[in-house]
Every structure is written in C-alpha cells, then in structure tokens.
mmCIF file of C-alpha atoms in Angstrom:
data_model
loop_
_atom_site.group_PDB
_atom_site.id
_atom_site.type_symbol
_atom_site.label_atom_id
_atom_site.label_comp_id
_atom_site.label_asym_id
_atom_site.label_seq_id
_atom_site.Cartn_x
_atom_site.Cartn_y
_atom_site.Cartn_z
ATOM 1 C CA MET F 25 -5.184 11.077 -5.928
ATOM 2 C CA LEU F 26 -6.991 7.795 -5.813
ATOM 3 C CA ARG F 27 -8.663 8.383 -9.170
ATOM 4 C CA LEU F 28 -5.264 9.445 -10.704
ATOM 5 C CA LEU F 29 -3.604 6.317 -9.376
ATOM 6 C CA ALA F 30 -6.403 4.117 -10.649
ATOM 7 C CA ASP F 31 -7.168 5.648 -14.117
ATOM 8 C CA SER F 32 -4.038 7.278 -15.469
ATOM 9 C CA ASP F 33 -1.492 5.629 -17.711
ATOM 10 C CA LEU F 34 1.619 4.205 -16.032
ATOM 11 C CA GLU F 35 5.129 5.116 -17.366
ATOM 12 C CA ILE F 36 7.727 2.575 -15.934
ATOM 13 C CA GLU F 37 10.986 4.499 -14.942
ATOM 14 C CA GLY F 38 12.972 1.515 -13.497
ATOM 15 C CA ARG F 39 13.116 -1.248 -10.876
ATOM 16 C CA LEU F 40 13.602 -0.763 -7.124
ATOM 17 C CA VAL F 41 16.371 -3.073 -6.598
ATOM 18 C CA ASP F 42 16.058 -3.439 -2.855
ATOM 19 C CA ALA F 43 12.559 -4.902 -3.022
ATOM 20 C CA SER F 44 12.232 -8.722 -2.330
ATOM 21 C CA ASN F 45 9.426 -8.933 -4.979
ATOM 22 C CA LEU F 46 9.262 -6.960 -8.358
ATOM 23 C CA ALA F 47 8.616 -3.251 -7.524
ATOM 24 C CA LEU F 48 8.850 -0.585 -10.064
ATOM 25 C CA ARG F 49 8.862 3.244 -9.816
ATOM 26 C CA VAL F 50 6.334 4.559 -12.233
ATOM 27 C CA TRP F 51 5.087 7.859 -13.316
ATOM 28 C CA VAL F 52 1.261 8.468 -13.223
ATOM 29 C CA GLY F 53 -0.723 11.129 -15.080
ATOM 30 C CA ALA F 54 0.652 13.903 -17.160
ATOM 31 C CA GLY F 55 1.355 17.639 -16.824
ATOM 32 C CA GLU F 56 0.984 19.346 -13.438
ATOM 33 C CA SER F 57 -0.873 16.221 -12.083
ATOM 34 C CA ARG F 58 2.050 13.846 -12.930
ATOM 35 C CA THR F 59 3.294 12.108 -9.784
ATOM 36 C CA ALA F 60 5.551 9.139 -8.884
ATOM 37 C CA ALA F 61 4.247 5.944 -7.541
ATOM 38 C CA VAL F 62 5.291 2.271 -6.843
ATOM 39 C CA TYR F 63 3.885 -0.534 -9.003
ATOM 40 C CA LYS F 64 3.915 -4.054 -7.848
ATOM 41 C CA PRO F 65 2.492 -6.438 -10.504
ATOM 42 C CA ILE F 66 1.140 -9.766 -9.133
ATOM 43 C CA GLN F 67 3.188 -11.661 -11.745
ATOM 44 C CA GLY F 68 6.471 -10.473 -9.955
ATOM 45 C CA GLU F 69 5.512 -11.919 -6.629
ATOM 46 C CA ARG F 70 7.786 -14.712 -5.399
ATOM 47 C CA PRO F 71 5.968 -17.846 -4.255
ATOM 48 C CA LEU F 72 5.847 -18.356 -0.504
ATOM 49 C CA TRP F 73 5.083 -21.556 1.427
ATOM 50 C CA ASP F 74 2.672 -19.961 3.880
ATOM 51 C CA PHE F 75 0.777 -17.405 1.630
ATOM 52 C CA PRO F 76 -1.301 -18.229 -1.359
ATOM 53 C CA ASP F 77 0.293 -17.438 -4.703
ATOM 54 C CA GLY F 78 -0.671 -14.064 -6.209
ATOM 55 C CA SER F 79 -2.261 -12.795 -2.964
ATOM 56 C CA LEU F 80 0.241 -10.192 -1.776
ATOM 57 C CA ALA F 81 -1.134 -7.280 -3.929
ATOM 58 C CA GLY F 82 -4.577 -7.742 -2.446
ATOM 59 C CA ARG F 83 -3.150 -7.802 1.049
ATOM 60 C CA GLU F 84 -1.292 -4.514 0.283
ATOM 61 C CA LEU F 85 -4.694 -2.930 -0.696
ATOM 62 C CA ALA F 86 -6.361 -4.395 2.302
ATOM 63 C CA ALA F 87 -3.803 -2.778 4.626
ATOM 64 C CA SER F 88 -4.530 0.699 2.980
ATOM 65 C CA LEU F 89 -8.221 0.051 3.498
ATOM 66 C CA VAL F 90 -7.688 -0.636 7.199
ATOM 67 C CA SER F 91 -5.363 2.358 7.509
ATOM 68 C CA ASP F 92 -8.019 4.673 6.141
ATOM 69 C CA ALA F 93 -10.935 3.117 8.122
ATOM 70 C CA THR F 94 -9.198 3.407 11.465
ATOM 71 C CA GLY F 95 -8.159 7.051 10.584
ATOM 72 C CA TRP F 96 -4.565 6.188 11.364
ATOM 73 C CA GLY F 97 -3.321 7.050 7.936
ATOM 74 C CA PHE F 98 -0.145 4.956 7.862
ATOM 75 C CA VAL F 99 -0.294 3.513 4.449
ATOM 76 C CA PRO F 100 0.263 5.739 1.366
ATOM 77 C CA ARG F 101 -2.841 5.719 -1.041
ATOM 78 C CA THR F 102 -2.991 2.512 -2.869
ATOM 79 C CA VAL F 103 -4.969 1.029 -5.614
ATOM 80 C CA LEU F 104 -5.263 -2.366 -7.258
ATOM 81 C CA ARG F 105 -5.391 -2.100 -11.125
ATOM 82 C CA ASP F 106 -4.181 -3.175 -14.408
ATOM 83 C CA GLY F 107 -0.866 -2.111 -15.680
ATOM 84 C CA PRO F 108 1.939 -2.668 -18.301
ATOM 85 C CA LEU F 109 2.873 -5.858 -16.522
ATOM 86 C CA GLY F 110 -0.614 -6.988 -15.547
ATOM 87 C CA VAL F 111 -2.718 -6.417 -12.454
ATOM 88 C CA GLY F 112 -0.869 -5.270 -9.325
ATOM 89 C CA THR F 113 -0.902 -2.441 -6.693
ATOM 90 C CA VAL F 114 -0.062 1.216 -7.468
ATOM 91 C CA GLN F 115 0.863 3.109 -4.403
ATOM 92 C CA GLU F 116 1.562 6.881 -4.095
ATOM 93 C CA TRP F 117 5.284 7.710 -3.753
ATOM 94 C CA VAL F 118 5.994 9.312 -0.449
ATOM 95 C CA GLY F 119 8.952 11.347 0.496
ATOM 96 C CA PRO F 120 11.799 12.522 -1.733
ATOM 97 C CA LEU F 121 12.455 10.872 -5.133
ATOM 98 C CA ASP F 122 16.162 10.276 -4.349
ATOM 99 C CA GLY F 123 17.893 9.293 -1.114
ATOM 100 C CA ARG F 124 14.947 8.549 1.089
ATOM 101 C CA GLU F 125 15.812 8.802 4.679
ATOM 102 C CA ASP F 126 14.923 5.878 7.027
ATOM 103 C CA PRO F 127 13.743 7.032 10.485
ATOM 104 C CA ASP F 128 16.083 6.117 13.416
ATOM 105 C CA PHE F 129 13.485 4.333 15.172
ATOM 106 C CA VAL F 130 15.257 0.954 15.613
ATOM 107 C CA ARG F 131 18.942 0.740 16.795
ATOM 108 C CA ILE F 132 21.719 -1.609 17.759
ATOM 109 C CA ASP F 133 23.985 -0.278 20.393
ATOM 110 C CA GLU F 134 26.355 -1.250 23.066
ATOM 111 C CA PRO F 135 24.487 -1.473 26.324
ATOM 112 C CA SER F 136 25.872 1.710 27.652
ATOM 113 C CA HIS F 137 24.873 3.605 24.520
ATOM 114 C CA VAL F 138 21.072 2.824 24.354
ATOM 115 C CA PRO F 139 19.402 6.143 23.962
ATOM 116 C CA ALA F 140 17.386 7.241 27.102
ATOM 117 C CA GLY F 141 13.701 6.505 26.558
ATOM 118 C CA ASN F 142 14.245 3.754 24.098
ATOM 119 C CA VAL F 143 12.476 0.324 24.671
ATOM 120 C CA VAL F 144 14.629 -2.750 24.660
ATOM 121 C CA VAL F 145 13.612 -5.454 22.324
ATOM 122 C CA LEU F 146 16.362 -7.963 22.768
ATOM 123 C CA MET F 147 20.141 -8.715 23.496
ATOM 124 C CA VAL F 148 22.370 -10.018 21.022
ATOM 125 C CA ARG F 149 26.116 -10.570 20.493
ATOM 126 C CA ASP F 150 28.379 -9.635 17.755
ATOM 127 C CA ASP F 151 31.018 -11.774 15.966
ATOM 128 C CA ALA F 152 33.436 -10.997 18.860
ATOM 129 C CA ASN F 153 30.925 -12.122 21.419
ATOM 130 C CA ARG F 154 30.365 -8.539 22.687
ATOM 131 C CA PRO F 155 26.839 -7.703 23.903
ATOM 132 C CA LEU F 156 24.590 -5.451 21.887
ATOM 133 C CA VAL F 157 21.122 -4.204 22.457
ATOM 134 C CA VAL F 158 18.311 -3.858 19.864
ATOM 135 C CA SER F 159 15.906 -1.036 20.961
ATOM 136 C CA HIS F 160 13.354 1.149 19.524
ATOM 137 C CA SER F 161 11.907 4.647 20.162
ATOM 138 C CA ASP F 162 8.790 4.960 22.417
ATOM 139 C CA THR F 163 6.443 7.488 20.805
ATOM 140 C CA PRO F 164 2.574 7.464 20.782
ATOM 141 C CA ARG F 165 2.661 7.123 16.939
ATOM 142 C CA LEU F 166 4.890 4.158 17.040
ATOM 143 C CA ARG F 167 2.671 2.560 19.643
ATOM 144 C CA THR F 168 -0.244 2.988 17.337
ATOM 145 C CA LEU F 169 1.702 1.580 14.462
ATOM 146 C CA ALA F 170 2.466 -1.513 16.653
ATOM 147 C CA LEU F 171 -1.378 -1.884 17.265
ATOM 148 C CA PHE F 172 -1.992 -1.497 13.564
ATOM 149 C CA ASP F 173 0.467 -4.398 12.911
ATOM 150 C CA ALA F 174 -1.180 -6.465 15.587
ATOM 151 C CA LEU F 175 -4.670 -5.908 13.977
ATOM 152 C CA LEU F 176 -3.310 -6.845 10.453
ATOM 153 C CA ASN F 177 -1.186 -9.706 11.790
ATOM 154 C CA ASN F 178 1.730 -8.389 10.027
ATOM 155 C CA ALA F 179 4.334 -11.104 9.584
ATOM 156 C CA ASP F 180 7.107 -8.861 8.317
ATOM 157 C CA ARG F 181 7.389 -5.499 10.224
ATOM 158 C CA LYS F 182 11.011 -4.586 9.420
ATOM 159 C CA ALA F 183 12.471 -1.239 10.544
ATOM 160 C CA SER F 184 13.144 -0.414 6.864
ATOM 161 C CA ALA F 185 9.412 -0.545 6.152
ATOM 162 C CA LEU F 186 8.932 2.913 7.676
ATOM 163 C CA LEU F 187 9.819 5.925 5.632
ATOM 164 C CA ALA F 188 10.438 9.384 7.088
ATOM 165 C CA ASP F 189 8.333 12.171 5.711
ATOM 166 C CA GLY F 190 8.929 15.523 7.556
ATOM 167 C CA ASP F 191 8.131 15.082 11.274
ATOM 168 C CA GLY F 192 6.180 11.828 10.663
ATOM 169 C CA PHE F 193 6.431 8.603 8.862
ATOM 170 C CA TRP F 194 4.690 6.280 6.424
ATOM 171 C CA ALA F 195 4.433 2.541 6.727
ATOM 172 C CA ILE F 196 4.832 0.340 3.596
ATOM 173 C CA ASP F 197 5.233 -3.336 2.531
ATOM 174 C CA HIS F 198 2.131 -5.006 3.860
ATOM 175 C CA GLY F 199 2.082 -7.985 1.513
ATOM 176 C CA LEU F 200 2.522 -10.427 4.359
ATOM 177 C CA CYS F 201 -0.505 -9.528 6.462
ATOM 178 C CA PHE F 202 -3.951 -10.991 7.262
ATOM 179 C CA HIS F 203 -3.001 -14.539 7.531
ATOM 180 C CA GLU F 204 -5.595 -16.574 9.355
ATOM 181 C CA GLU F 205 -2.926 -18.173 11.647
ATOM 182 C CA GLU F 206 -1.050 -15.990 14.217
ATOM 183 C CA LYS F 207 2.167 -14.709 12.497
ATOM 184 C CA LEU F 208 2.891 -11.409 13.915
ATOM 185 C CA ARG F 209 6.611 -10.684 13.524
ATOM 186 C CA THR F 210 7.817 -7.217 14.314
ATOM 187 C CA VAL F 211 10.761 -5.139 15.547
ATOM 188 C CA PHE F 212 8.346 -3.235 17.889
ATOM 189 C CA TRP F 213 7.871 -5.853 20.548
ATOM 190 C CA GLY F 214 8.952 -3.285 23.175
ATOM 191 C CA PHE F 215 5.271 -2.415 23.502
ATOM 192 C CA ALA F 216 4.148 -6.005 24.314
ATOM 193 C CA GLY F 217 1.538 -5.964 27.130
ATOM 194 C CA ALA F 218 1.222 -2.240 27.151
ATOM 195 C CA PRO F 219 -2.311 -0.667 27.598
ATOM 196 C CA ILE F 220 -3.937 0.552 24.428
ATOM 197 C CA ALA F 221 -4.497 4.365 24.437
ATOM 198 C CA GLU F 222 -8.168 5.421 24.541
ATOM 199 C CA ALA F 223 -7.764 7.253 21.274
ATOM 200 C CA ASP F 224 -6.684 4.003 19.696
ATOM 201 C CA LEU F 225 -9.548 1.995 21.227
ATOM 202 C CA ALA F 226 -11.824 4.580 19.616
ATOM 203 C CA ALA F 227 -10.159 4.014 16.308
ATOM 204 C CA LEU F 228 -10.566 0.203 16.661
ATOM 205 C CA GLN F 229 -14.183 0.684 17.401
ATOM 206 C CA ARG F 230 -14.536 2.887 14.386
ATOM 207 C CA PHE F 231 -13.038 0.218 12.319
ATOM 208 C CA SER F 232 -15.386 -2.353 13.867
ATOM 209 C CA ASN F 233 -18.258 -0.313 12.571
ATOM 210 C CA ALA F 234 -16.640 0.024 9.040
ATOM 211 C CA LEU F 235 -15.952 -3.762 8.919
ATOM 212 C CA ASP F 236 -19.689 -4.342 9.255
ATOM 213 C CA ALA F 237 -20.330 -1.839 6.323
ATOM 214 C CA GLU F 238 -18.539 -0.802 3.091
ATOM 215 C CA CYS F 239 -15.051 -1.542 4.321
ATOM 216 C CA GLY F 240 -16.027 -5.111 4.959
ATOM 217 C CA ASP F 241 -17.308 -5.358 1.465
ATOM 218 C CA GLU F 242 -14.127 -3.943 -0.004
ATOM 219 C CA LEU F 243 -11.942 -6.352 2.033
ATOM 220 C CA ALA F 244 -14.135 -9.253 0.848
ATOM 221 C CA GLU F 245 -12.794 -8.618 -2.634
ATOM 222 C CA VAL F 246 -9.075 -9.348 -1.794
ATOM 223 C CA LEU F 247 -9.225 -11.465 1.397
ATOM 224 C CA THR F 248 -10.898 -14.940 2.058
ATOM 225 C CA PRO F 249 -13.827 -15.240 4.407
ATOM 226 C CA VAL F 250 -11.602 -17.053 6.881
ATOM 227 C CA GLU F 251 -8.975 -14.332 6.797
ATOM 228 C CA ILE F 252 -11.723 -11.730 7.516
ATOM 229 C CA GLU F 253 -13.065 -13.781 10.249
ATOM 230 C CA ALA F 254 -9.630 -13.920 11.799
ATOM 231 C CA LEU F 255 -9.250 -10.125 11.352
ATOM 232 C CA ASP F 256 -12.483 -9.746 13.203
ATOM 233 C CA ASP F 257 -11.325 -11.952 15.947
ATOM 234 C CA ARG F 258 -8.128 -10.020 16.462
ATOM 235 C CA LEU F 259 -10.149 -6.826 16.404
ATOM 236 C CA HIS F 260 -12.403 -7.859 19.206
ATOM 237 C CA ARG F 261 -9.697 -9.470 21.276
ATOM 238 C CA LEU F 262 -7.833 -6.082 21.266
ATOM 239 C CA LEU F 263 -11.047 -4.272 22.228
ATOM 240 C CA SER F 264 -11.795 -6.786 25.056
ATOM 241 C CA THR F 265 -8.248 -6.971 26.490
ATOM 242 C CA ARG F 266 -7.261 -3.314 25.832
ATOM 243 C CA VAL F 267 -3.650 -4.321 25.836
ATOM 244 C CA MET F 268 -1.095 -5.038 23.176
ATOM 245 C CA PRO F 269 -0.288 -8.747 22.528
ATOM 246 C CA GLU F 270 2.462 -10.460 24.358
ATOM 247 C CA VAL F 271 5.663 -11.954 22.751
ATOM 248 C CA PRO F 272 4.757 -15.468 21.611
ATOM 249 C CA ASP F 273 6.945 -18.240 23.050
ATOM 250 C CA ASP F 274 5.681 -20.843 20.528
ATOM 251 C CA ARG F 275 7.190 -19.322 17.285
ATOM 252 C CA HIS F 276 9.882 -16.932 16.097
ATOM 253 C CA PRO F 277 8.493 -13.413 16.778
ATOM 254 C CA LEU F 278 11.024 -11.381 14.809
ATOM 255 C CA PRO F 279 11.345 -10.532 11.048
ATOM 256 C CA TRP F 280 14.691 -11.334 9.396
ATOM 257 C CA PRO F 281 16.522 -9.341 8.632
ATOM 258 C CA LEU F 282 15.472 -6.669 11.212
ATOM 259 C CA TRP F 283 15.954 -3.982 8.636
#
C-alpha cells in the first residue's frame, strides 16, 4: 500500500469541503489495485501564527511514523510525495467512501443523561443557562490514543478527527503536532493523571529504541532538531512519571470547536 500511495498517479475527484486546509479525495493506481486516498498539498495550507509555513504535511507524515513505530496503528498509511498540486501528503482513505460515521466517543448531555462509565471533561451552559456536561468514553484504546496525543503534543485533537471503522477507529488530522512548546489541546482530558498501562509503557520504550535508529532519521527529514529534542523529552517524561499529563492551568487546554 505504501508503494502504491507513493508511486502511482493521482486522479483528483474533488475537494473535502469540511477540511480547514485544502484536502482532496483522489484515486490512486489503476485496475484492481485502484484505491481512494486523501491528498493535502502544501500549497493549500493556511498560514498559522504558531507553526512554520508549509510544515503541516511533514507533521502529518511524522505522526504516521510514530504510529507505526509504537505499534499502535492509529494513523492510516501516509506518504509525502509530489502530486498534481505539488508536494503534499497522500493518506489512505479509511472507512466507507460516503457517509463516514463519527464514533460516539464524545458527548454533550444534560447532567442526568451522561452515559454510565463516561468520563467528565467539563461543565458548560447552553444559551438558556442550563447546565450541560461534556464527557467521553473510557476504553483502553482511547486511553492509548490520549497517550499518543500527549507524545505528539497534539494541539488539535477534536472529536471529529476520529473515524469509525468496524469495531475500531482511526485518528486523522495531525498537522498541528510536534511543536517544541507545550500545546496539547484535546477533548480527552478525562484521562489526565491516570496511570499508563504496562503495554503502553512497553510501546513507548519500543519507540524510544526506534527514535535512536531508522525512525529518528526519518523524522529528521520533516521535523527540526529542536522539535525532535522536545519529542524525546516528552517521551522520557512519560516513561519516567508513568502517568498521563495533567490539565494545564496556564493556557487553554481544549481545541475549538470540540468537534
């Protein structure tokens, strides 16, 4: 699949209108191997005040590399390559081609309607000043995703960046990751301060070994030395403390919108 994504011609079908940056559904390959993908050209990235121009595609690829190196497999297969609109990421399309279902992991409910077992993130009020609760599911896989985001320093983990696929889910939209400053913004703060599972600690150690080898070389092609040093610092902090990060009190910790 990686070779197909990297080497085959791209046929643009149309724009994904809900994306904040230019994202196109394309068809890759021909015949029985023909498959859908998402193409995000660098020239379609909107300038941001806190991330270098033209760097989001490389961060998308870096997230895929970390996903593979840890063995967590959250990110669909991704390559960085030239295309009809210039260099950008091409990512395997996951789930159905039409009507993709968003997992019901994050909810807003009246206090009495919060599902049993959900973890409360925050209390809000609607336009009529009635209390509402934002909560999310509590599953081992979601806990691992929250750890993945902490490792990546994901500044934009919205609920809509998870895509259902059978009994599991995929995580997408990782262009705002790997900043050298602490910027973790996520809807999954319900896991703050929780102990990290032994299996996830083993995955972090596996990534530590990979970071000192081929994976580190690949990341160096798309991230700056300072960003890689910050990634290494976050990795060893998680391995040392063995707990999830706490909610920061010196900056806004949530993405907006939440979905």
